[in-house]
Short mmCIF file of C-alpha atoms and ligand atoms in Angstrom, two decimals:
data_model
loop_
_atom_site.label_atom_id
_atom_site.label_comp_id
_atom_site.label_asym_id
_atom_site.label_seq_id
_atom_site.Cartn_x
_atom_site.Cartn_y
_atom_site.Cartn_z
CA MET A 1 114.26 77.40 134.75
CA SER A 2 111.39 75.62 136.51
CA SER A 3 112.03 73.33 139.46
CA LYS A 4 110.05 70.66 137.60
CA ALA A 5 112.29 70.79 134.53
CA LEU A 6 113.59 67.36 133.56
CA PRO A 7 117.34 66.94 133.90
CA ILE A 8 119.42 67.27 130.77
CA LEU A 9 121.27 64.00 130.30
CA PRO A 10 124.54 62.97 128.56
CA GLY A 11 124.29 63.07 124.78
CA ALA A 12 122.80 66.59 124.86
CA THR A 13 124.78 69.63 123.78
CA LEU A 14 125.77 72.29 126.33
CA GLY A 15 126.95 75.76 125.45
CA ILE A 16 129.34 78.14 127.14
CA LEU A 17 129.98 81.83 126.59
CA GLY A 18 133.69 82.44 126.87
CA GLY A 19 136.56 80.19 125.91
CA GLY A 20 139.21 80.86 128.56
CA GLN A 21 140.57 78.37 131.07
CA LEU A 22 137.34 78.21 133.06
CA GLY A 23 135.43 77.38 129.88
CA ARG A 24 138.09 74.81 129.01
CA MET A 25 137.73 73.01 132.34
CA PHE A 26 133.93 73.13 132.03
CA THR A 27 134.25 71.65 128.53
CA ILE A 28 136.53 68.85 129.75
CA ALA A 29 134.14 68.02 132.61
CA ALA A 30 131.08 68.05 130.33
CA ARG A 31 132.71 65.92 127.64
CA THR A 32 134.00 63.47 130.26
CA MET A 33 130.37 63.05 131.35
CA GLY A 34 129.24 62.43 127.76
CA TYR A 35 127.84 65.81 126.77
CA LYS A 36 128.74 67.65 123.60
CA VAL A 37 129.99 71.20 124.04
CA MET A 38 129.70 74.31 121.90
CA VAL A 39 131.90 77.28 122.86
CA LEU A 40 131.25 80.88 121.79
CA ASP A 41 134.42 82.96 121.83
CA PRO A 42 135.82 85.44 119.30
CA ASP A 43 139.40 84.18 119.78
CA PHE A 44 140.34 81.46 117.28
CA ALA A 45 142.94 80.04 119.69
CA SER A 46 140.70 79.98 122.75
CA PRO A 47 141.65 77.39 125.41
CA ALA A 48 138.09 76.03 125.54
CA GLY A 49 137.65 76.07 121.77
CA GLN A 50 140.51 73.55 121.51
CA MET A 51 138.52 71.09 123.65
CA ALA A 52 135.00 71.72 122.37
CA ASP A 53 133.00 69.79 119.78
CA VAL A 54 132.19 73.09 118.11
CA HIS A 55 133.85 76.47 118.49
CA LEU A 56 131.68 79.34 117.28
CA GLN A 57 134.17 82.06 116.59
CA ALA A 58 132.04 85.19 116.95
CA ASP A 59 131.36 88.10 119.21
CA TYR A 60 129.21 87.67 122.33
CA THR A 61 126.64 90.08 120.90
CA ASP A 62 126.46 88.44 117.45
CA HIS A 63 122.73 87.67 117.04
CA GLY A 64 123.33 84.96 114.42
CA ALA A 65 125.86 83.17 116.63
CA LEU A 66 123.61 83.44 119.70
CA LYS A 67 120.71 82.01 117.70
CA GLN A 68 122.89 79.13 116.48
CA LEU A 69 124.10 78.45 120.03
CA GLY A 70 120.59 78.59 121.47
CA ALA A 71 119.20 76.29 118.77
CA ALA A 72 121.94 73.66 119.19
CA CYS A 73 122.16 73.63 122.99
CA ALA A 74 119.88 72.25 125.67
CA ALA A 75 121.44 74.70 128.14
CA VAL A 76 124.02 77.49 128.13
CA THR A 77 126.24 78.89 130.86
CA THR A 78 129.05 81.42 131.06
CA GLU A 79 132.64 81.35 132.23
CA PHE A 80 133.04 85.06 132.83
CA GLU A 81 131.00 87.94 134.21
CA ASN A 82 131.68 90.39 131.42
CA VAL A 83 129.39 88.65 128.99
CA PRO A 84 126.64 91.12 128.04
CA ALA A 85 123.56 90.43 130.18
CA ALA A 86 121.48 91.12 127.05
CA SER A 87 123.07 88.07 125.36
CA LEU A 88 121.95 85.84 128.23
CA ILE A 89 118.42 87.22 127.92
CA GLU A 90 118.48 86.58 124.17
CA LEU A 91 119.68 83.00 124.72
CA ALA A 92 117.02 82.35 127.35
CA ASN A 93 114.41 82.61 124.55
CA HIS A 94 115.87 79.42 123.09
CA CYS A 95 117.18 77.26 125.92
CA ARG A 96 117.92 76.90 129.62
CA VAL A 97 120.41 79.53 130.79
CA SER A 98 122.16 79.74 134.12
CA PRO A 99 123.24 81.86 135.89
CA GLY A 100 120.45 84.35 135.17
CA ALA A 101 121.13 87.67 133.45
CA GLN A 102 120.26 89.77 136.51
CA CYS A 103 122.84 87.94 138.70
CA VAL A 104 125.53 88.44 136.07
CA ALA A 105 124.54 92.12 135.71
CA ILE A 106 125.11 92.66 139.44
CA ALA A 107 128.44 90.82 139.57
CA GLN A 108 129.88 92.43 136.44
CA ASP A 109 129.74 95.97 137.77
CA ARG A 110 131.50 96.78 141.04
CA SER A 111 129.18 99.68 141.81
CA HIS A 112 126.07 97.49 141.39
CA GLU A 113 127.74 94.69 143.31
CA LYS A 114 128.82 96.83 146.26
CA SER A 115 125.46 98.63 146.41
CA TRP A 116 123.57 95.33 146.24
CA LEU A 117 125.71 93.86 149.04
CA ALA A 118 125.20 96.91 151.26
CA GLU A 119 121.46 97.07 150.56
CA ASN A 120 121.10 93.42 151.50
CA GLY A 121 123.04 93.73 154.75
CA PHE A 122 126.31 92.04 153.74
CA ALA A 123 129.37 93.71 155.31
CA THR A 124 131.96 95.10 152.87
CA ALA A 125 134.98 97.39 153.06
CA PRO A 126 133.86 101.04 153.30
CA PHE A 127 133.16 102.27 149.78
CA ALA A 128 131.91 105.21 147.76
CA LEU A 129 130.55 105.27 144.20
CA VAL A 130 132.44 107.63 141.92
CA TYR A 131 130.83 108.86 138.70
CA ASN A 132 132.69 112.14 138.37
CA GLU A 133 135.70 113.83 139.92
CA GLY A 134 133.50 115.81 142.31
CA ASP A 135 132.36 112.55 143.97
CA LEU A 136 135.91 111.97 145.18
CA ASP A 137 135.82 114.74 147.83
CA GLN A 138 133.02 113.09 149.79
CA GLY A 139 134.27 109.65 148.76
CA ILE A 140 137.67 109.97 150.36
CA ALA A 141 136.05 111.52 153.44
CA ASP A 142 133.84 108.41 153.69
CA THR A 143 136.47 105.74 153.05
CA GLY A 144 139.52 107.45 154.55
CA ALA A 145 143.00 107.14 153.05
CA PRO A 146 144.75 105.08 151.91
CA ALA A 147 142.07 103.78 149.59
CA LEU A 148 141.80 101.82 146.36
CA LEU A 149 140.18 103.32 143.29
CA LYS A 150 138.76 100.50 141.17
CA VAL A 151 137.08 100.79 137.77
CA ALA A 152 133.48 99.59 138.04
CA ARG A 153 133.66 97.40 134.94
CA PHE A 154 136.14 95.09 133.21
CA GLY A 155 138.76 95.19 135.97
CA TYR A 156 140.25 91.85 137.00
CA ASP A 157 143.31 90.45 138.76
CA GLY A 158 144.24 93.86 140.18
CA LYS A 159 143.95 95.55 136.74
CA GLY A 160 142.04 98.83 136.74
CA GLN A 161 142.96 99.47 140.38
CA ALA A 162 145.12 102.16 141.93
CA ARG A 163 146.14 102.67 145.53
CA VAL A 164 145.69 106.32 146.48
CA ASN A 165 146.91 108.13 149.59
CA SER A 166 145.16 111.47 149.18
CA LEU A 167 142.39 113.29 147.35
CA GLU A 168 144.93 114.56 144.80
CA GLU A 169 146.13 111.02 144.06
CA ALA A 170 142.53 109.83 143.79
CA ARG A 171 141.80 112.58 141.24
CA ALA A 172 144.89 111.69 139.23
CA ALA A 173 143.96 107.99 139.23
CA PHE A 174 140.37 108.79 138.17
CA ARG A 175 141.73 110.81 135.23
CA GLU A 176 144.18 108.01 134.42
CA PHE A 177 141.17 105.64 134.14
CA GLY A 178 139.59 108.04 131.64
CA GLY A 179 136.88 109.29 134.01
CA GLN A 180 134.92 106.02 133.80
CA PRO A 181 132.65 105.03 136.73
CA CYS A 182 134.67 103.73 139.67
CA VAL A 183 134.34 102.49 143.22
CA LEU A 184 136.57 103.99 145.89
CA GLU A 185 137.27 101.44 148.59
CA GLY A 186 138.88 101.99 151.99
CA PHE A 187 142.15 100.06 152.29
CA VAL A 188 141.60 97.22 154.73
CA GLU A 189 144.38 95.69 156.86
CA LEU A 190 143.85 92.09 155.83
CA GLU A 191 144.44 89.28 158.28
CA ARG A 192 143.56 86.73 155.64
CA GLU A 193 141.52 86.27 152.51
CA VAL A 194 139.16 83.34 152.15
CA SER A 195 136.61 82.24 149.58
CA VAL A 196 133.69 79.88 149.27
CA VAL A 197 132.71 78.22 146.00
CA LEU A 198 129.20 76.85 146.02
CA ALA A 199 126.49 75.58 143.75
CA ARG A 200 122.80 76.31 144.11
CA ASP A 201 120.09 74.51 142.18
CA ASP A 202 116.75 75.82 141.03
CA ALA A 203 115.01 74.30 144.07
CA GLY A 204 117.29 76.34 146.34
CA GLU A 205 119.50 73.41 147.45
CA CYS A 206 123.11 74.47 148.06
CA ALA A 207 126.32 72.45 148.03
CA LEU A 208 129.36 74.27 149.41
CA PHE A 209 132.97 73.37 148.80
CA PRO A 210 135.36 73.67 151.76
CA VAL A 211 136.57 77.22 152.50
CA ALA A 212 139.81 78.15 150.73
CA GLU A 213 142.45 80.44 152.23
CA ASN A 214 143.89 82.61 149.48
CA ARG A 215 147.18 84.44 149.14
CA HIS A 216 147.45 87.09 146.44
CA GLU A 217 150.50 88.67 144.87
CA ASN A 218 150.12 91.96 142.98
CA GLY A 219 146.34 91.55 143.10
CA ILE A 220 146.48 88.10 141.45
CA LEU A 221 145.69 84.85 143.26
CA ASP A 222 148.96 83.05 143.97
CA VAL A 223 148.18 80.18 146.35
CA SER A 224 144.99 78.61 147.77
CA ILE A 225 145.26 76.50 150.91
CA VAL A 226 142.53 74.04 151.92
CA PRO A 227 141.37 73.55 154.61
CA ALA A 228 141.70 77.27 155.35
CA ARG A 229 143.70 77.90 158.52
CA VAL A 230 140.96 79.87 160.25
CA PRO A 231 138.84 79.15 163.35
CA GLY A 232 135.96 76.77 162.67
CA ALA A 233 133.40 79.44 163.60
CA LEU A 234 134.82 81.84 161.01
CA ALA A 235 134.75 79.14 158.30
CA GLU A 236 131.14 78.38 159.20
CA ALA A 237 130.25 82.07 159.11
CA ALA A 238 131.82 82.38 155.64
CA CYS A 239 129.78 79.40 154.41
CA SER A 240 126.60 80.79 155.88
CA MET A 241 127.19 84.24 154.35
CA ALA A 242 128.01 82.73 150.95
CA ARG A 243 124.84 80.64 151.09
CA ASP A 244 122.84 83.77 151.99
CA VAL A 245 124.37 85.76 149.12
CA ALA A 246 123.40 83.00 146.67
CA GLY A 247 119.91 82.65 148.16
CA THR A 248 119.24 86.40 148.17
CA LEU A 249 120.35 86.60 144.54
CA GLY A 250 118.13 83.64 143.65
CA TYR A 251 121.25 82.26 142.02
CA VAL A 252 121.32 79.02 140.03
CA GLY A 253 124.71 77.57 139.11
CA VAL A 254 128.23 77.67 140.53
CA MET A 255 129.42 80.88 142.13
CA ALA A 256 132.21 82.10 144.39
CA VAL A 257 132.18 84.61 147.20
CA GLU A 258 135.52 86.14 148.14
CA PHE A 259 135.99 87.52 151.64
CA PHE A 260 138.46 89.68 153.50
CA VAL A 261 139.12 88.76 157.12
CA ALA A 262 139.81 91.98 159.04
CA GLY A 263 139.61 92.54 162.78
CA GLY A 264 138.28 88.98 163.04
CA ARG A 265 135.29 89.96 160.85
CA LEU A 266 134.28 88.82 157.40
CA LEU A 267 133.81 91.43 154.68
CA VAL A 268 132.54 90.40 151.26
CA ASN A 269 135.03 91.45 148.61
CA GLU A 270 133.60 90.06 145.37
CA ILE A 271 130.99 87.75 143.91
CA ALA A 272 131.94 85.69 140.85
CA PRO A 273 128.97 84.24 138.92
CA ARG A 274 130.98 81.21 137.76
CA PRO A 275 133.59 78.72 138.95
CA HIS A 276 136.58 80.47 140.47
CA ASN A 277 140.36 80.26 140.46
CA SER A 278 140.28 79.62 144.21
CA GLY A 279 138.17 76.51 143.49
CA HIS A 280 140.73 74.85 141.24
CA TYR A 281 141.88 72.73 144.17
CA THR A 282 138.57 70.81 143.83
CA LEU A 283 139.81 69.31 140.54
CA ASP A 284 142.03 66.87 142.43
CA ALA A 285 141.03 67.13 146.08
CA CYS A 286 137.23 66.75 146.15
CA VAL A 287 134.76 64.01 145.26
CA THR A 288 133.16 66.39 142.74
CA ASP A 289 135.06 69.29 141.22
CA GLN A 290 133.62 72.75 140.60
CA PHE A 291 133.32 72.19 136.83
CA GLU A 292 131.40 68.91 137.13
CA GLN A 293 129.25 70.81 139.63
CA GLN A 294 128.69 73.53 137.02
CA VAL A 295 127.53 70.85 134.57
CA ARG A 296 125.26 69.28 137.20
CA ALA A 297 123.70 72.62 138.20
CA LEU A 298 123.22 73.64 134.56
CA CYS A 299 121.62 70.32 133.65
CA GLY A 300 119.30 70.19 136.66
CA LEU A 301 121.05 67.09 138.03
CA PRO A 302 121.45 66.54 141.77
CA LEU A 303 124.49 68.45 143.01
CA GLY A 304 127.62 66.37 143.56
CA ASP A 305 129.34 65.54 146.84
CA THR A 306 131.76 68.36 147.72
CA ARG A 307 133.72 66.39 150.34
CA LEU A 308 137.45 67.12 150.63
CA LEU A 309 139.50 63.94 150.05
CA SER A 310 142.88 65.43 150.96
CA PRO A 311 144.41 68.65 152.22
CA VAL A 312 145.72 70.58 149.24
CA ALA A 313 147.70 73.64 148.17
CA MET A 314 146.95 75.11 144.73
CA VAL A 315 149.55 77.27 143.02
CA ASN A 316 148.87 79.44 139.96
CA ILE A 317 151.40 79.38 137.13
CA LEU A 318 151.68 82.81 135.52
CA GLY A 319 153.25 83.77 132.19
CA ASP A 320 156.13 85.46 134.05
CA ARG A 321 157.67 81.99 134.44
CA TRP A 322 158.37 81.76 130.71
CA ARG A 323 160.79 84.70 130.87
CA ASP A 324 163.96 82.66 131.40
CA GLY A 325 163.49 79.74 129.05
CA GLY A 326 160.22 78.34 130.43
CA PRO A 327 159.16 76.40 133.51
CA ASN A 328 160.99 73.32 134.75
CA TRP A 329 158.16 70.83 134.27
CA GLY A 330 160.47 67.89 135.04
CA ALA A 331 161.04 69.15 138.59
CA LEU A 332 157.31 69.53 139.13
CA LEU A 333 156.27 66.21 137.64
CA ALA A 334 158.94 64.34 139.59
CA HIS A 335 156.52 64.51 142.52
CA PRO A 336 153.78 61.86 142.49
CA ASN A 337 151.46 63.99 144.65
CA ILE A 338 151.47 67.02 142.33
CA LYS A 339 148.79 67.39 139.67
CA LEU A 340 149.56 69.76 136.79
CA HIS A 341 146.88 71.59 134.76
CA LEU A 342 147.92 73.69 131.76
CA TYR A 343 145.43 75.74 129.78
CA GLY A 344 146.80 75.45 126.24
CA LYS A 345 147.62 79.16 125.87
CA GLU A 346 150.19 79.77 123.18
CA THR A 347 151.51 83.13 124.29
CA ALA A 348 152.90 83.64 127.77
CA ARG A 349 152.61 87.19 129.09
CA ALA A 350 153.46 88.59 132.51
CA GLY A 351 150.49 88.11 134.83
CA ARG A 352 148.65 85.81 132.39
CA LYS A 353 147.27 82.65 133.98
CA MET A 354 148.83 79.76 132.05
CA GLY A 355 148.00 76.89 134.40
CA HIS A 356 148.08 75.74 138.00
CA PHE A 357 149.17 72.78 140.06
CA ASN A 358 147.67 71.07 143.08
CA VAL A 359 149.85 69.56 145.79
CA LEU A 360 148.04 66.86 147.78
CA ASP A 361 149.28 65.63 151.13
CA ALA A 362 147.56 64.23 154.23
CA ASP A 363 149.65 66.81 156.12
CA LEU A 364 148.63 70.34 155.01
CA ASP A 365 151.94 71.87 156.17
CA ALA A 366 153.86 69.34 154.05
CA ALA A 367 151.65 70.19 151.04
CA LEU A 368 152.33 73.88 151.56
CA ARG A 369 156.08 73.35 151.96
CA LEU A 370 156.26 71.38 148.70
CA ALA A 371 154.07 73.98 146.98
CA GLU A 372 156.48 76.76 148.06
CA GLN A 373 159.49 74.70 146.99
CA MET A 374 157.95 74.11 143.56
CA ARG A 375 156.97 77.76 143.16
CA HIS A 376 160.67 78.52 143.33
CA ALA A 377 161.94 75.46 141.42
CA LEU A 378 159.69 76.21 138.43
P1 AMP B 1 139.92 92.57 143.70
O1 AMP B 1 140.19 92.48 142.24
O2 AMP B 1 139.06 93.72 144.08
O3 AMP B 1 139.44 91.27 144.28
O4 AMP B 1 141.35 92.85 144.38
C1 AMP B 1 142.43 91.96 144.24
C2 AMP B 1 143.19 91.83 145.54
O5 AMP B 1 143.67 93.14 145.95
C3 AMP B 1 142.36 91.33 146.71
O6 AMP B 1 142.24 89.94 146.70
C4 AMP B 1 143.17 91.87 147.87
O7 AMP B 1 144.33 91.09 148.09
C5 AMP B 1 143.61 93.24 147.38
N1 AMP B 1 142.58 94.25 147.77
C6 AMP B 1 141.51 94.60 147.03
N2 AMP B 1 140.74 95.50 147.68
C7 AMP B 1 141.33 95.74 148.86
C8 AMP B 1 141.03 96.58 149.97
N3 AMP B 1 139.94 97.36 149.99
N4 AMP B 1 141.88 96.56 151.04
C9 AMP B 1 142.98 95.78 151.03
N5 AMP B 1 143.33 94.97 150.00
C10 AMP B 1 142.52 94.93 148.93
#
């Protein structure tokens, strides 16, 4: 995409690869702004497909579908990192595509991602690349135990991860994962986890959303708290590192950088080449939300104002809550400062992200207290 490219204006059609909740919120933002949206997703009941003008129900590698998408759209983006990089390259023959295939290729494979971070001087947890069982001997010597064995590809929300306390356990976990390429990561005593969602345009301008403090449960994001309760210097350092990651990648679009805080230091955990769950607070608490920002970056429009309008606590709603008759929406919606977002998923499964809610309050502690209360009342 050239820096002289004219902006794509409302009335044009935008495309998105992937029809999950992130694609749905992109679709809503784009349609609100007057764009038409075409979603490519093989699932007939995809959350984004329900909201789109056109849902192409086909595989991400289907040449006919990619051609149709590229011909109809002025620009195409993605909502998930596991889209084949080759499909992005194919689409780029027809229309504007962001983020670029090489950024997605780095983020979609933990071994590429960790190696890229280390090569470019970004601190991470100690790690070793594991391609066969023999690599584990040196690996565990390098990372120490306990450690986490993580599959290099297609792991998410703590899936494809095993905590191992010894070489024997690491070997067993590697076999359990079918011997596929993995990353062994030293277990870090976390003080906190924080993330930065940002957008970068093709002229290199960056707009950063306020740092989020994230609490995970069983490897899945549970609560995001904004502003993050960390020293100002640490928040600034996180922003500066996130900006550097995006700049070094030559990234165009919205991305997230997740960090561990350990021993007062920041370690990069993951890069997401897309809007991020920890940025859902922006939907109600910022002048521009991360999905409008995705539209703006994709269309070559000036990036929106990322100012925080109110302290906020975001709580994920997982499928587990449907176990005993379904969530108590009445209790949640009784509060005028809670904003509910549901993703239109028909089947609730344990660990499946079904929606989230944002609690807004001028007093962050009060927002967090109500968020906790509602987590239990649901
Ligand atoms: P990931 O999918 O790699 O982001 O891992 C999900 C969550 O597991 C993280 O947000 C952390 O809470 C936890 N986790 C992952 N890697 C480590 C590690 N090396 N040390 C401690 N906790 C970790």
